[in-house]
């Protein structure tokens, strides 16, 4: 499934020069079911954006679900409670990818429940456990799929992207395979890569902005910007304010 996604997402605009970043862009990573932190951060972004010139774009880097207590509320906030004037881009994280695989093949991908998927189920009113322990994966998946369809969240999740570019920035969930052009990247790497790229020059033009790997404070180097500060581990939820001409500025919850 991941390799097939290359044709759907990975090559979108791959052979054209990326458009420049216009106005102000805010990037947020790895919310992981923490709707209260998301609400606070969005309020801070909105207050900050008032003073910024040009259009406002919000890019979310994936991992909206799992581990925290309010995954359903996170998606409802992102789908329905953002300012209408903002442009929005929603990337897919490995937790969303694994959810979609669990829905399609519950028995083969039941490990998603152990990734914090049980908390996601509960946020949609689906009980993964019965009187004798974990219920059959197929039954849990069927009930969760129905809840996601009824809420409209499933179609939204299926429409998430694997990457986005606004020069001089490239946005992905996890990172990129060093030495490969964006058009050559495998979805597996965009969603899951970690150690293989963190300490090596990636070779893409500009700065890669990513989540997935937790840092105590945002990671900032000349060629990358890491924004996962461990919101699900009692760390802050972080946003970066980005423009084409100014260095990044960070906004955080406590």
Short mmCIF file of N, CA and C in Angstrom, two decimals, residues 32-36 64 67-75 119 123:
data_model
loop_
_atom_site.label_atom_id
_atom_site.label_comp_id
_atom_site.label_asym_id
_atom_site.label_seq_id
_atom_site.Cartn_x
_atom_site.Cartn_y
_atom_site.Cartn_z
N UNK A 32 -0.81 14.14 18.41
CA UNK A 32 -1.04 12.88 19.13
C UNK A 32 -2.20 12.94 20.12
N UNK A 33 -3.35 13.39 19.64
CA UNK A 33 -4.55 13.29 20.45
C UNK A 33 -4.66 14.29 21.58
N UNK A 34 -3.84 15.31 21.60
CA UNK A 34 -3.88 16.30 22.67
C UNK A 34 -4.64 17.54 22.18
N UNK A 35 -5.95 17.45 22.22
CA UNK A 35 -6.80 18.52 21.69
C UNK A 35 -6.66 19.79 22.51
N UNK A 36 -6.49 19.67 23.83
CA UNK A 36 -6.39 20.88 24.66
C UNK A 36 -5.12 21.66 24.32
N UNK A 64 -1.70 13.10 14.06
CA UNK A 64 -2.78 13.77 14.78
C UNK A 64 -3.36 12.84 15.84
N UNK A 67 -2.33 7.82 21.34
CA UNK A 67 -1.60 8.10 22.57
C UNK A 67 -2.32 9.10 23.47
N UNK A 68 -2.69 10.26 22.96
CA UNK A 68 -3.43 11.21 23.77
C UNK A 68 -4.89 10.83 23.86
N UNK A 69 -5.65 11.53 24.71
CA UNK A 69 -7.02 11.11 25.01
C UNK A 69 -8.08 11.60 24.04
N UNK A 70 -7.74 12.47 23.07
CA UNK A 70 -8.80 13.17 22.34
C UNK A 70 -8.50 13.26 20.85
N UNK A 71 -8.21 12.13 20.23
CA UNK A 71 -7.90 12.14 18.79
C UNK A 71 -9.07 12.65 17.96
N UNK A 72 -10.28 12.18 18.27
CA UNK A 72 -11.45 12.64 17.50
C UNK A 72 -11.61 14.14 17.60
N UNK A 73 -11.39 14.70 18.78
CA UNK A 73 -11.51 16.14 18.95
C UNK A 73 -10.42 16.90 18.20
N UNK A 74 -9.22 16.33 18.10
CA UNK A 74 -8.16 16.96 17.32
C UNK A 74 -8.59 17.09 15.87
N UNK A 75 -9.13 16.02 15.29
CA UNK A 75 -9.53 16.09 13.89
C UNK A 75 -10.69 17.06 13.69
N UNK A 119 -6.59 4.36 22.51
CA UNK A 119 -7.07 5.68 22.91
C UNK A 119 -7.87 6.35 21.79
N UNK A 123 -11.85 7.52 21.85
CA UNK A 123 -12.28 8.90 21.56
C UNK A 123 -13.43 8.92 20.55
#
